[in-house]
Structure formats: structure tokens, C-alpha cells
XYZ file of C-alpha atoms in Angstrom:
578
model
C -72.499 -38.503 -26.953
C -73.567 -40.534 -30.149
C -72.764 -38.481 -33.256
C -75.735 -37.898 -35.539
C -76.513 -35.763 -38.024
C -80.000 -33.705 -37.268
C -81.664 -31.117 -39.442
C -84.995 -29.601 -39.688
C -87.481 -29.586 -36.867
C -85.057 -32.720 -35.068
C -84.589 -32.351 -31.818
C -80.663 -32.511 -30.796
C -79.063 -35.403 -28.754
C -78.192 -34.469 -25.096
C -74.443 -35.275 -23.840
C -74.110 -36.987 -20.904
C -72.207 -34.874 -18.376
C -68.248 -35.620 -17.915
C -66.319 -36.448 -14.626
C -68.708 -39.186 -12.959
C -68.093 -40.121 -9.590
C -68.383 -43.679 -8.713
C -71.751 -45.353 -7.132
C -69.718 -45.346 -4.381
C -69.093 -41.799 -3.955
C -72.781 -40.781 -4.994
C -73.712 -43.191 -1.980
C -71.517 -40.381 0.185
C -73.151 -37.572 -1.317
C -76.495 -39.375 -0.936
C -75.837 -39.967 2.850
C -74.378 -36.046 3.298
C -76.992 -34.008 1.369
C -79.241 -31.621 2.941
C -82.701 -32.700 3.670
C -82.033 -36.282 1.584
C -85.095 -38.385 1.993
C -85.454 -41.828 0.955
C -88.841 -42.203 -1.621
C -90.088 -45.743 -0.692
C -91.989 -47.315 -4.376
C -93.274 -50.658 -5.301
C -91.072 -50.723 -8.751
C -88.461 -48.561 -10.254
C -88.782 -48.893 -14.511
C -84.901 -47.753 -15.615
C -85.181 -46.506 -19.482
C -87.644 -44.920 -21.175
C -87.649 -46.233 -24.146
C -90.648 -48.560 -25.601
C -89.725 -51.097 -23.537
C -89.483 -49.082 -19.987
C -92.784 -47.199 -20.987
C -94.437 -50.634 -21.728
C -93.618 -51.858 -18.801
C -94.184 -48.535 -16.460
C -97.608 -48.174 -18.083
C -98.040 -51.891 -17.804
C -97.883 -51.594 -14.164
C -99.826 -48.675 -13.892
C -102.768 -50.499 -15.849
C -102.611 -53.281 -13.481
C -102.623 -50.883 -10.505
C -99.657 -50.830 -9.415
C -97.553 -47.819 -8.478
C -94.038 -46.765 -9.277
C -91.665 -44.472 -11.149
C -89.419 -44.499 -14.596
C -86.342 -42.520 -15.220
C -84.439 -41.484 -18.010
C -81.135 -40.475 -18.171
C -81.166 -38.167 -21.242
C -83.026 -34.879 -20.722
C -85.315 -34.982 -23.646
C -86.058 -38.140 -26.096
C -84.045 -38.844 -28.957
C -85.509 -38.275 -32.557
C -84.292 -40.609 -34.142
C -85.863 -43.473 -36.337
C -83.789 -46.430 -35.004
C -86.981 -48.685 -34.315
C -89.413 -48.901 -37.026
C -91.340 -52.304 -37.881
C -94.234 -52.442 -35.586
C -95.376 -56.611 -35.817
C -98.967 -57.530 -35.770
C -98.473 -58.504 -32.492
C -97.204 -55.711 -31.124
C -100.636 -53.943 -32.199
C -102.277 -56.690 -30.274
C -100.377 -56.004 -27.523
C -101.238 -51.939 -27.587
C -105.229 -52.763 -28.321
C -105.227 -54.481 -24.660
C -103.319 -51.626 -23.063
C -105.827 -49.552 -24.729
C -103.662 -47.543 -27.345
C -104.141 -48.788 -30.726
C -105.983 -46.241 -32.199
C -103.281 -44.024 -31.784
C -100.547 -46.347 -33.477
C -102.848 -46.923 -36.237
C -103.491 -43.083 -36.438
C -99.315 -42.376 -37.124
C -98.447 -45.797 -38.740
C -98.338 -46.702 -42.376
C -98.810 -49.921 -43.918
C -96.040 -52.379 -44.497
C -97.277 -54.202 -47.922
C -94.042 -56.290 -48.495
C -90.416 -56.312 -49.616
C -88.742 -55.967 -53.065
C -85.478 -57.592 -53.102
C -82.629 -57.469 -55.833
C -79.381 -59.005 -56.255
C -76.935 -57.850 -57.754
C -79.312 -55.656 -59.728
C -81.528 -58.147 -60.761
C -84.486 -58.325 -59.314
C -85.407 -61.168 -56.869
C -88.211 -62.449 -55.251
C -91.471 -60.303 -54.263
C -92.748 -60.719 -50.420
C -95.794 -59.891 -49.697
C -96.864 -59.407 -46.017
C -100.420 -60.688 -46.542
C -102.037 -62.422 -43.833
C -105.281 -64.427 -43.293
C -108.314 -62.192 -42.309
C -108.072 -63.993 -38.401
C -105.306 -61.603 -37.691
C -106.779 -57.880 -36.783
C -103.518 -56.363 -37.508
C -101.365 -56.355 -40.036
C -97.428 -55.169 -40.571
C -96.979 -51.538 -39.960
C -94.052 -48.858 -39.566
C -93.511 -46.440 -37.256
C -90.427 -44.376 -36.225
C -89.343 -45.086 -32.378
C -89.949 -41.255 -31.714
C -93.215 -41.376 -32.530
C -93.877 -44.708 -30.399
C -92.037 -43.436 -27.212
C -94.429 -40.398 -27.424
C -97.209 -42.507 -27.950
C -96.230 -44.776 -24.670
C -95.560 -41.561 -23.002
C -98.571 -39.673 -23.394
C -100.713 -42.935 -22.812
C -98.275 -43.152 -19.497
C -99.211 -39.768 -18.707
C -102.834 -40.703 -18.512
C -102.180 -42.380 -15.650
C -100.707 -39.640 -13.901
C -97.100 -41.245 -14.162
C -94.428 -38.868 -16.036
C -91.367 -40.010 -17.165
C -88.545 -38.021 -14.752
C -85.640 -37.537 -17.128
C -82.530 -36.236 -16.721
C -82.228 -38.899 -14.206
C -79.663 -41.185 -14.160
C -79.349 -44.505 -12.101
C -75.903 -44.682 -10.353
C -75.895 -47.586 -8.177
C -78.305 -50.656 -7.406
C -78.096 -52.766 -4.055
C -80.317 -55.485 -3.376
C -81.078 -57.185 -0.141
C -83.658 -59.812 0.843
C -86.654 -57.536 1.052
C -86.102 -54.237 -1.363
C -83.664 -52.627 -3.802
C -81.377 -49.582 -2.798
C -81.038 -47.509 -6.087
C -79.061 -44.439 -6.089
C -80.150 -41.671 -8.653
C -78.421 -38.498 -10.542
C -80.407 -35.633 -10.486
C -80.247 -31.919 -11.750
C -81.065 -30.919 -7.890
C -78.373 -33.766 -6.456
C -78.124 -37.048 -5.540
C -81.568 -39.042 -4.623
C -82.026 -42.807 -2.974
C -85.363 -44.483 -2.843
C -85.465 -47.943 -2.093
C -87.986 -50.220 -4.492
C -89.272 -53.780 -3.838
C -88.077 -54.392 -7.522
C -86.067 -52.741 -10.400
C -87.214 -53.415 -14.102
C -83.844 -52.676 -16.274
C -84.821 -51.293 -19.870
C -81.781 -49.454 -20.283
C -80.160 -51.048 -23.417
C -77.105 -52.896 -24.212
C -74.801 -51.124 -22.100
C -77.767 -52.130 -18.956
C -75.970 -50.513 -15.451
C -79.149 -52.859 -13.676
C -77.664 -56.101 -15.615
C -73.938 -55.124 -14.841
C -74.781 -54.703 -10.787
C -76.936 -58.123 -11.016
C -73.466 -60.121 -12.178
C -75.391 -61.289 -14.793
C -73.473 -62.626 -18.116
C -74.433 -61.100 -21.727
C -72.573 -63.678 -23.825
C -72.196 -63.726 -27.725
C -70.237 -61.188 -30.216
C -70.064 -58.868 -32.380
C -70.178 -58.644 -36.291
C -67.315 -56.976 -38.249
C -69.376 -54.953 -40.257
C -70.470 -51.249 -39.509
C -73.629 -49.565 -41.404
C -75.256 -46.173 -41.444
C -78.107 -45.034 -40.841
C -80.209 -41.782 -42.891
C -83.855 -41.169 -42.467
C -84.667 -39.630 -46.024
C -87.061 -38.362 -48.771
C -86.259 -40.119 -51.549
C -87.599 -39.897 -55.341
C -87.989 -42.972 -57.506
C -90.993 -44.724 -59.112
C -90.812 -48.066 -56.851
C -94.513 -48.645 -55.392
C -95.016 -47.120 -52.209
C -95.583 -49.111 -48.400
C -92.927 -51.590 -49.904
C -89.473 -52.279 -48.007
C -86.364 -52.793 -50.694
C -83.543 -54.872 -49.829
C -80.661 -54.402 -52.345
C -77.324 -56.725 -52.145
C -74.004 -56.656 -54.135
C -71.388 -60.484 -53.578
C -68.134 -60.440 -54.371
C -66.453 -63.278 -56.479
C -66.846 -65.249 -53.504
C -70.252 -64.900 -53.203
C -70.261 -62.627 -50.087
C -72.133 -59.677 -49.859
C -69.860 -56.687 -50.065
C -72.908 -54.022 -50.816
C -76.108 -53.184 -49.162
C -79.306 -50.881 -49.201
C -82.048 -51.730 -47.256
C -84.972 -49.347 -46.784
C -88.042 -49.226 -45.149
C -90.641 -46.740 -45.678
C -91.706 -44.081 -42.760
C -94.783 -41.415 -42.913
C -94.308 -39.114 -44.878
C -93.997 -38.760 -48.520
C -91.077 -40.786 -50.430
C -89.858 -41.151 -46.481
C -87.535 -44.393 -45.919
C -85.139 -45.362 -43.262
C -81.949 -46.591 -44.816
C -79.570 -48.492 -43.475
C -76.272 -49.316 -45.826
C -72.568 -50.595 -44.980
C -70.423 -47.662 -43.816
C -67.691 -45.570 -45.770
C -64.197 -46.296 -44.911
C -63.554 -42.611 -44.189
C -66.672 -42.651 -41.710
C -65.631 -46.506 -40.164
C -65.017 -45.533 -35.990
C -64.237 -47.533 -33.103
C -66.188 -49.941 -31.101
C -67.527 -49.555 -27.602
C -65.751 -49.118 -24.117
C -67.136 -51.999 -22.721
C -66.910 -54.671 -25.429
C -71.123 -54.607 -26.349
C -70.409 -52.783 -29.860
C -74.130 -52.387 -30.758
C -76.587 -49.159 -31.456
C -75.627 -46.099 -32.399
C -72.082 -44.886 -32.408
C -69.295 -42.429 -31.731
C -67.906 -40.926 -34.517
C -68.344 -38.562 -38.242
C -72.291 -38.911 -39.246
C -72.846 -39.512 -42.714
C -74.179 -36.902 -44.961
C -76.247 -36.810 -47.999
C -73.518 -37.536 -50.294
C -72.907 -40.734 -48.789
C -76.180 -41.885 -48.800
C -77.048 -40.900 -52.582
C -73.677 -42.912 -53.280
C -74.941 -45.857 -52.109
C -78.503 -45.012 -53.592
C -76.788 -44.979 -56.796
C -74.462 -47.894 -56.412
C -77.867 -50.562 -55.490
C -81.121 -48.884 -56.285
C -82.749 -50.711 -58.601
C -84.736 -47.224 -60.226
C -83.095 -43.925 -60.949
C -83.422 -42.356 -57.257
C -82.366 -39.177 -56.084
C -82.529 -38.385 -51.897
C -83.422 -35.367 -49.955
C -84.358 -34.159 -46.799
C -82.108 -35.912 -44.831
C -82.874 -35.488 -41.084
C -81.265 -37.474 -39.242
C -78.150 -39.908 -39.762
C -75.277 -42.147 -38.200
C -73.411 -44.963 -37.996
C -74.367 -48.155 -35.776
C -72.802 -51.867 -35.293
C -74.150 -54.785 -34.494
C -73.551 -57.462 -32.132
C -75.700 -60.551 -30.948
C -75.470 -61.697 -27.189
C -78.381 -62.716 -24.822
C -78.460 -62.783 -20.901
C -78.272 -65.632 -18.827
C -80.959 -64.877 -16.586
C -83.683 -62.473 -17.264
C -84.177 -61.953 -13.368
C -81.375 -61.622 -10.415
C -83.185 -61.373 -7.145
C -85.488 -58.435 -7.102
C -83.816 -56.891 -10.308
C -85.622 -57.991 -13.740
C -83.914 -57.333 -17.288
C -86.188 -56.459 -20.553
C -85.348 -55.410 -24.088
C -81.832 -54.638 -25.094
C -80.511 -55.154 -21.885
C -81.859 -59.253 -21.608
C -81.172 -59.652 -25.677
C -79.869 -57.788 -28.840
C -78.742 -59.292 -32.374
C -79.730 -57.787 -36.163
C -82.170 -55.883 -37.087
C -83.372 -58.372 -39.355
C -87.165 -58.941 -39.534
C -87.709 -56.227 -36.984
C -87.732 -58.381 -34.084
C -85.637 -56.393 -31.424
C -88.257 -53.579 -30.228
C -90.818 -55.582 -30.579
C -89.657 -58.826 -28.451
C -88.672 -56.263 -25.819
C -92.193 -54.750 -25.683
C -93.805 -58.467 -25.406
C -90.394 -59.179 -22.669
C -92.295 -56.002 -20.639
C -95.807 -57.392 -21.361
C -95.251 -60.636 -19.947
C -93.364 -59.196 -16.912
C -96.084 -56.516 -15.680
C -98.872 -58.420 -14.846
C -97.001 -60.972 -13.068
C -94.863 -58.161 -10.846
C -98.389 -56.197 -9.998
C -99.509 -60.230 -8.696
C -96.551 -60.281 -6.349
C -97.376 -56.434 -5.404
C -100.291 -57.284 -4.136
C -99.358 -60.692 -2.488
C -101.646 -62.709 -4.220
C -98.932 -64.313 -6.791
C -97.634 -67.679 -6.626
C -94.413 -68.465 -5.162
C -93.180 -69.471 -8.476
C -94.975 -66.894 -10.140
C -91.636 -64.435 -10.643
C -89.576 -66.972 -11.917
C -91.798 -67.656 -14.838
C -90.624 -64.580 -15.985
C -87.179 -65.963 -17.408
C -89.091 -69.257 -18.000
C -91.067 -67.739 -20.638
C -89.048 -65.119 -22.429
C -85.807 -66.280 -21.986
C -86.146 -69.396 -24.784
C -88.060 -66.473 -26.912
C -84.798 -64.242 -26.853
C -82.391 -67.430 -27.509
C -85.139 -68.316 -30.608
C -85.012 -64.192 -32.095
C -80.961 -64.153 -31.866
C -80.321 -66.986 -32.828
C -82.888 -66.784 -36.036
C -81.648 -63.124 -37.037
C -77.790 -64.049 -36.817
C -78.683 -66.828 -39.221
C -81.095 -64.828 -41.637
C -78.327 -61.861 -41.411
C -75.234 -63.654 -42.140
C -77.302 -65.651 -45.283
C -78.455 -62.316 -46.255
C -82.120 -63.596 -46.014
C -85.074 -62.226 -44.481
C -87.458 -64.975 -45.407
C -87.726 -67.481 -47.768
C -90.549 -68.165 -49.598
C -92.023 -71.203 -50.371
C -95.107 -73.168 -50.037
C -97.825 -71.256 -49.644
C -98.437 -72.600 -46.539
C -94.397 -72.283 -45.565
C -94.803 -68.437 -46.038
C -97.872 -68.540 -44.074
C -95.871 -69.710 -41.203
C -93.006 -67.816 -42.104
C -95.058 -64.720 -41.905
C -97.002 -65.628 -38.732
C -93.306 -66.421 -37.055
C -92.099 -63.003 -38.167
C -95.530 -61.069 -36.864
C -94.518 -62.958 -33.693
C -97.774 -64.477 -33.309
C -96.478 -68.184 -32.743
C -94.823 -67.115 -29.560
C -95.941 -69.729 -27.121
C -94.883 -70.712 -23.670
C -95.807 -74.372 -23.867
C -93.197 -75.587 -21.420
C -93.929 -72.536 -18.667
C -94.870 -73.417 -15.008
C -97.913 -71.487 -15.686
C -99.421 -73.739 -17.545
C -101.158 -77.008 -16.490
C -99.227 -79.905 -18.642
C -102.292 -82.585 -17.655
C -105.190 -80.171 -19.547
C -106.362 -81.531 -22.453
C -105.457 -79.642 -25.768
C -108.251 -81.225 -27.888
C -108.393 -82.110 -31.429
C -107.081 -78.139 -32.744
C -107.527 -74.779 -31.952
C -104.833 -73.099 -29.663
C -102.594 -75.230 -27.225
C -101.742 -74.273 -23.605
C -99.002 -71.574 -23.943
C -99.949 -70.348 -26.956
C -101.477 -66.835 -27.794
C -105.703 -66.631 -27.938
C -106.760 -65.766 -31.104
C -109.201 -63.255 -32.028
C -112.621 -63.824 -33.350
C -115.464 -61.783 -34.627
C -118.932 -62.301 -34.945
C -119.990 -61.949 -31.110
C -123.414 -60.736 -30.198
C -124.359 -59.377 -26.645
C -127.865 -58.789 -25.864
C -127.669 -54.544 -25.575
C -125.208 -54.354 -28.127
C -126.662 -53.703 -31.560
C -123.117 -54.737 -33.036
C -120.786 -57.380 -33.454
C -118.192 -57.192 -31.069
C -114.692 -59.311 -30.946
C -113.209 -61.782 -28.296
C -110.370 -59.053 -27.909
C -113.007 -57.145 -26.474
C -114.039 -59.782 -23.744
C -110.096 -59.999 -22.889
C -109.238 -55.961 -23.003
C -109.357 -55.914 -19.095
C -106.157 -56.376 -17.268
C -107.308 -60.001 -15.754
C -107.681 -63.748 -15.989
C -110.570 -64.138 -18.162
C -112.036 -67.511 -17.910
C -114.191 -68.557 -21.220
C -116.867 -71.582 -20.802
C -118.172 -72.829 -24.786
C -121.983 -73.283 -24.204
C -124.327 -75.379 -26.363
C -128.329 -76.215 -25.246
C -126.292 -79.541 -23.446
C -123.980 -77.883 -21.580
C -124.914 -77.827 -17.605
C -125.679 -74.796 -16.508
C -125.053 -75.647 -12.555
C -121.420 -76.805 -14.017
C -120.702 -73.139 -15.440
C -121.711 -71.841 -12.294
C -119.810 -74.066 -9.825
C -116.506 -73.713 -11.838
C -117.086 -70.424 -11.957
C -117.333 -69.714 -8.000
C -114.014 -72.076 -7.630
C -112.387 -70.117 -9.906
C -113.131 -66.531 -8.920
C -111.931 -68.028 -5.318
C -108.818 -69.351 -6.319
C -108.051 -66.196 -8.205
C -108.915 -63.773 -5.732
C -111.531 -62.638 -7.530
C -109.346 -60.918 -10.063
C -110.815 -62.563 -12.941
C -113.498 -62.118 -15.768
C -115.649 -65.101 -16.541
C -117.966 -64.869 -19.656
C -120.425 -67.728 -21.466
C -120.173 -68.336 -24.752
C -123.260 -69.468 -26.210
C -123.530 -71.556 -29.517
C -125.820 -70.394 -32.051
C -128.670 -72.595 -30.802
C -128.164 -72.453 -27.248
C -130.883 -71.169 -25.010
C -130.214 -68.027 -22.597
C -128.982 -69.119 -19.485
C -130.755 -68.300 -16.321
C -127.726 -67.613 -14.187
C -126.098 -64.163 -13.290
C -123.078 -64.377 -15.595
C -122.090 -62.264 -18.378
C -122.484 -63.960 -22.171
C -121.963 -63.640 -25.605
C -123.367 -65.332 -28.532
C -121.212 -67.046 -30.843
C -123.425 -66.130 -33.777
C -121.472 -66.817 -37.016
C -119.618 -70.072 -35.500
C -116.030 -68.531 -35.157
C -115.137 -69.048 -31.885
C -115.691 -72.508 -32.070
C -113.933 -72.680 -35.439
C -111.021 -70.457 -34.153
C -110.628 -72.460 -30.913
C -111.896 -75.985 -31.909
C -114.428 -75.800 -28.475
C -116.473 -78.635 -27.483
C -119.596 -78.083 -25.971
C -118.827 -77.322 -22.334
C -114.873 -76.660 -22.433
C -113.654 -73.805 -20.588
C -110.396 -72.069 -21.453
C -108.457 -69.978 -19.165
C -106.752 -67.124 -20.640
C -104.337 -65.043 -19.337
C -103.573 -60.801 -18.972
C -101.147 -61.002 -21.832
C -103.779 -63.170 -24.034
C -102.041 -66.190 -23.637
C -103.719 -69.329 -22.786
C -102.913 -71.328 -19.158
C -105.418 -74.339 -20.005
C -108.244 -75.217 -21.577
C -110.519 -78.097 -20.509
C -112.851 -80.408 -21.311
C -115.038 -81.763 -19.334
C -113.547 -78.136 -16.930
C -114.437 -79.513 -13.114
C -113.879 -77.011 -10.144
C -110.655 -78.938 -8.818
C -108.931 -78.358 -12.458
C -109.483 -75.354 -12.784
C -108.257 -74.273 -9.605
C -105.333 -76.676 -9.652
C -104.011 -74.566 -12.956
C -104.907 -71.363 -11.415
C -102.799 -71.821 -8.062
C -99.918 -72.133 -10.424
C -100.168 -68.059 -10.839
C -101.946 -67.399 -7.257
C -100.921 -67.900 -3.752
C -102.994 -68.301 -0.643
C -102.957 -64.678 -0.254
């Protein structure tokens, strides 16, 4: 088992059990036990971690049964994960969660750096008032329960203590072999998701590659109350060079609820320094002594740039890192997300987070092939889309950790992007087979690919309140927007419309979007009134366009003047015949 240090009201590690048989033996047992059924389910999740329960509850959302397992008998408490991006809260006010997250999280205000105890620049994690969410933190505990219990409400428990063993894949389904407390168990899945981290068993039986290496350094970890008078909701990153000019020291801390709480992460003590992993993927938590108090309040006095003295200390241990990143997110009927498709630094709080959005993409487009409705192509677009967003997040942490940079602020409108980048809210899938390359991106507002902003300001005609577009796109469809002014034909909306809703099997949401001065409509079709101006502004709409967004808010065309053979053209990129 991982060695780390608990105390208080933590919850203990479990060991995995010794003396494993091989997948081939459990096959035997499998085929010898008493009363051994095989459990027939659409998709097997492997992991329950926040990718797994993303993409288990994902599925569930969109209707789709199945089952997630867990190898470790109860969840870890441990703060490994902790920066929750803006669009990560995005993501969790569509599955219908955010209230929760916002409930437990506190605010991430910025970073205070020093070097070489002098103090450096201030960041600030301000963005414009068109995002809804801002930068939060959150330890991974408290997510997975979050995902859990919002799992749960769809009647879908995570079964832990349950270990995969073996995956087979033929033509038509997957033959996965489980560890259970009661035995061996088969069940045979149309498809396997694998969330289960670096060491993934899922991407090992695919034959996929997970190329890239390790970095020599080893840190600690300590989840601690510390005392000091540094403003509060700030992250402080502390760094000592050498006469070469290479870090040699390093305190980086991140606050956590709770008061004076931080997660610190620091280089590792010789006498604590252990071995690397089995299998050559040295990253995560490790084997080995896990640092105490002492250890940490060295360091704290070493770097901190204020008198500090920590306490409390509830959890610790030692971790390395390594950067590698799949070749192929999918293999057949077997899909990789998270840790198991990608990992690299920690920097900028990417890893989690891109994982979540890897599980996001994926669900919507699996439940489509469930039900038969999804394009032949439709699967593929899977490691179309999130594959170049893994290589991007590697390749942009290795850089930022071996410069010892997070960001770099410059121009005002540099840190804007900088910051948007880093809230992962310029994640795009311009080149994707999903979306239509001959729709017309007009003169601003979001391209094809890109994510669909939010805007506020929208009136509905029995609401006595403002509501936002995320509202309109909370459902777990297509949702198919048409920008109406007092111009704009009305037997044009309608006629799209109908192709549309054909093409896409009726599993789309259409809504009108009037301008200020538009007259009601006298068709049957739900509106909104774009009172104050801001969808227009947000999205640069012309009177008439139509834009086509899609379950994970991202948009598959927009277009002006939209016609009934466009719009279906785009949309049979995602549906079949049926």
C-alpha cells in the first residue's frame, strides 16, 4: 500500500491483498465457481475516482445503464486533487451539482510568489464578469463524495472492493473478469471506460503505448493548519536556485477549507527519498517513510516568506512525477480517461480537471451509440477531440514545471488569455469530425469547436426573473438556438426546426431567441427574450443564424442564413440512420 501519514478523523488507506493469481487463473475460478452467472451491462466505468464517477454519472444522466468498481474498499482521504477550474464548475452546473461544489469550495483569489525570499510577482485570478465561475479549491475527498452521492441519486452505487482482473474484447462486447469479497465475477459489457490511473490494467490489456518519462525529483505532500499573517484564499509559491540558477528549494501551498488549511507540496528529505514504481510509470503517491511535522515546518522555515508555524497535520506522503500521454484514447470497445490516457505536473491544476472534461466529452457520445442512434464515426471522435487536449496540458505543464513558472504575466490582455487557458475555457475542438468545416463562423463570437458561452439577461414569458443561456442548455441534448429579430422568417425557424428534430431523432431542444424588438412568434416553439442584448453581444448573432450546440456545451455549427439541408448535413455527423 502507499505510505501516508493519517491523523484525526482520516480515514486509513486499505492494502491491497497479497498473492494475486493471474487473469488467467481468475478466468478458471470464474468458469469453476458455484452458481457463477455472467451480468450482461451496457458499460463497465473502472475507478472511482472523479473521473470514473464523472463518467458513470455521465451515463446515467444520459440514460444509460451500467456499473463502476473500485478496487479499494473505502475512498482515500487524501487531498491529492485540489484546484477545481472554472470550467470544471461549468461542467458540474450541467450535470446538475454545482450547488454542492460551491457549498464545500473556497475561493482561489491568486498566487503570491517569492524567489529566493524576495518577493515576486502578484497573480490575481480575476476574470471578466462573462464567466459564472471563478477559481476554486476543493480537496479530492470531498469531490469523490460529491460525485458519489450525486451518483447515488441515480440509483447507481459505486461497488468497491472490486477489482478488475482481466479484460477481453471481441467484435461485439467486452469480457471483464472481477475480484470480489464473495469470489470471482464475469459480466460481459458492450464497452469498458478505464479511469483507473497511471498504472491503468484497461490501457495495459488494450496494447496501448503510454510514452514519455519521468522527472528526477521527489516531493511531499502534508495537508496542514498553518499560522502566518499572509492574506487568506491566496496560493504561495516559494523557490530557492542554486549558483546555477536551478531551483534546489520549494514550497508551494494552496489553501483548503478550513481555517489556516493549505496543501503543501515541497521537495523530499534525503532520509525520506524511496524507490520508483514496479512498472516504470513513477507518478502519484508512493511507497515508502511519510513525512512528519518536523519535516514540513523545516521546509516552512527554510522558504516562507512570514514567520509560520504548522499544525494539525492530517495527512502526508511522498509522490513523483512523471509526464507520458497515450497513443490512443480508445482500443476497440475499451476507452481510456484521466490518468490512465495522460499525466504530467501538477502545475496549474490541470490533471483532475482535464480528466473530468476527458469523461464529459466521452458520455454523451457512448449513451448515442447505446442507443443506436450515433454516427458511425461518432466513437472515434472521442480520441479526435481529447487526445490533442492531453498532448497541449503535458506538454504546457512539463514546460511551466521545469521553468519553474506557473504563468507569466503580461499584457493585460496576455493574462486575460493566460487565465482563460488555465480555467480551461479555450478548449476547442475546431478540427473534430463533429463539426461542419463549410459553416460560416461570422464576424466574432464563438467558432465551431469551441465552448458556448454563457449569457444573462434572458426573459421567458412566466418567469418573473432573468434566467441564463446555461439554463436553456442544462438538459442532456443537442440544443439548437435560432437569433430572432422582427425580419427573421418565422416559416424558416419552423422548417429547420422539423429537419432538425428528424435528423436528431428527436433528441434535441430547440429554443427562439428573440431580439429586444422582435414581435412574439406565433408558432409552437419555446423562446426567450434577449432583453439586455447579450446574447447577441456574447455570440456576435445575425438576425436569423442558428447555432447548434452540443451536450457538453460545445458548439457543432452555427449558420447563417441556417437552411434545413445544413443543418441536417452537420447533425448526421453525430447521428446515424437509426
Amino acid at each position: 500500500m502507499v505510505a501516508v501519514r493519517n491523523r484525526s478523523r482520516d480515514a486509513p488507506a486499505v492494502p491491497v491483498a497479497g498473492g494475486r493469481q493471474s487473469g488467467a487463473a481468475w478466468r478458471e475460478a470464474v468458469s469453476t465457481s458455484p452458481g457463477a452467472g455472467i451480468d450482461e451491462i451496457d458499460v463497465l466505468v473502472v475507478g472511482a475516482g472523479p473521473v470514473g464517477l464523472t463518467a458513470a454519472a455521465e451515463l446515467r444522466r444520459h440514460g444509460v445503464g451500467g456499473r463502476i468498481v473500485d478496487r479499494l474498499a473505502t475512498p482515500q482521504h487524501y487531498a491529492k486533487a485540489v484546484g477545481v477550474q472554472p470550467r470544471t464548475m461549468e461542467v458540474w452546473d450541467a450535470m446538475g451539482m454545482v450547488r454542492a461544489a460551491l457549498d464545500e469550495a473556497v475561493p482561489m483569489h491568486g498566487q503570491l510568489l517569492f524567489v529566493d525570499g524576495r518577493p515576486g510577482p502578484r497573480i490575481e485570478l480575476a476574470l471578466p464578469p462573462d464567466i459564472p465561475y471563478g477559481f476554486a479549491a476543493l480537496p479530492q475527498y470531498t469531490t469523490e463524495r460529491l460525485l458519489t452521492e450525486h451518483l447515488a441519486g441515480y440509483g447507481t452505487p459505486v461497488e468497491r472492493g472490486t477489482e478488475l482482473v482481466s479484460v477481453e474484447q471481441d467484435p461485439d462486447s467486452v469480457r471483464a473478469v472481477l475480484r470480489t469479497a464473495s469470489g470471482p465475477r464475469e459480466l460481459r459489457a458492450r464497452y469498458v471506460i478505464g479511469c483507473d490511473g497511471a498504472h491503468s490494467l484497461v490501457r495495459k490489456a488494450a496494447g496501448l503505448r503510454f510514452e514519455g518519462d519521468a522527472f528526477p525529483e521527489q516531493y511531499m505532500l502534508g495537508d496542514v493548519e498553518v499560522e502566518w499573517d499572509l492574506p487568506t484564499g491566496y496560493g504561495v509559491r516559494a523557490t530557492h536556485h542554486d549558483a546555477d540558477g536551478r531551483v534546489d528549494d520549494l514550497l508551494v501551498c494552496i489553501p483548503l477549507p478550513g481555517r489556516g488549511r493549505y496543501r503543501m507540496s515541497m521537495m523530499v528529505p534525503d532520509e525520506l527519498a524511496g524507490p520508483g514504481a514496479a512498472d516504470g510509470v513513477a507518478h502519484g503517491l508512493e511507497d515508502g517513510a511519510a513525512p512528519e511535522l518536523r519535516h514540513i515546518q523545516a521546509v516552512l522555515d527554510r522558504l516562507s516568506p512570514r514567520p509560520a508555524h504548522a499544525s494539525a497535520l492530517r495527512w502526508s506522503s511522498t509522490f513523483r512525477i512523471s509526464h507520458r500521454l497515450v497513443d490512443r484514447y480508445r482500443a476497440g470497445r475499451l476507452f481510456l480517461a484521466g490518468d490512465a490516457a495522460h499525466i504530467h505536473p501538477p502545475t496549474g491544476a490541470q490533471g483532475m480537471n482535464t480528466g473530468i472534461q476527458d469523461a464529459y466529452n466521452l458520455a454523451w457520445k457512448l449513451a448515442l451509440a447505446v442507443r443506436g442512434v450515433g454516427a458511425d464515426g461518432l466513437l472515434d471522435s472521442y480520441h479526435a477531440e481529447r487526445h490533442p487536449v492531453g498532448e497541449e496540458v503535458v506538454g504546457r505543464t512539463v514546460r511551466n514545471a521545469r521553468s519553474g513558472a506557473q504563468a507569466s504575466p503580461g499584457s493585460a490582455e496576455d493574462l486575460d488569455t493566460v487565465l482563460r487557458r488555465e480555467a480551461q475555457l479555450l478548449v476547442g475542438y475546431p478540427d473534430s469530425p463533429l463539426v461542419d468545416p463549410g459553416t460560416d463562423g461570422g464576424p466574432g463570437g464563438p467558432e465551431p469547436g469551441g465552448r458556448a458561452p454563457d449569457c444573462r439577461g434572458l426573459t421567458r414569458d412566466l418567469a418573473s426573473y432573468p434566467v441564463r443561456l446555461f439554463d436553456l442548455l442544462r438538459g442532456p441534448r443537442h440544443t439548437l438556438l435560432f437569433h430572432v429579430d422582427a425580419a427573421t422568417p418565422g416559416d424558416l425557424v419552423t422548417t429547420c426546426a422539423v429537419a432538425a428534430l428528424s435528423t436528431a431523432h428527436g433528441l434535441l431542444d430547440v429554443y427562439a431567441l428573440l431580439a429586444p424588438d422582435a414581435p412574439a412568434p406565433r408558432w409552437r416553439l419555446p423562446t426567450a427574450r434577449d432583453s439586455d442584448g447579450e446574447f447577441r453581444a456574447a455570440y456576435a448573432a445575425r438576425p436569423g443564424e442558428a447555432f447548434l450546440i452540443r451536450p457538453d456545451g460545445h458548439l457543432a455549427g452555427r449558420f447563417h442564413p441556417p437552411t434545413p439541408e445544413g443543418l441536417a448535413t452537420c447533425l448526421r455527423r453525430t447521428f446515424g440512420t437509426g
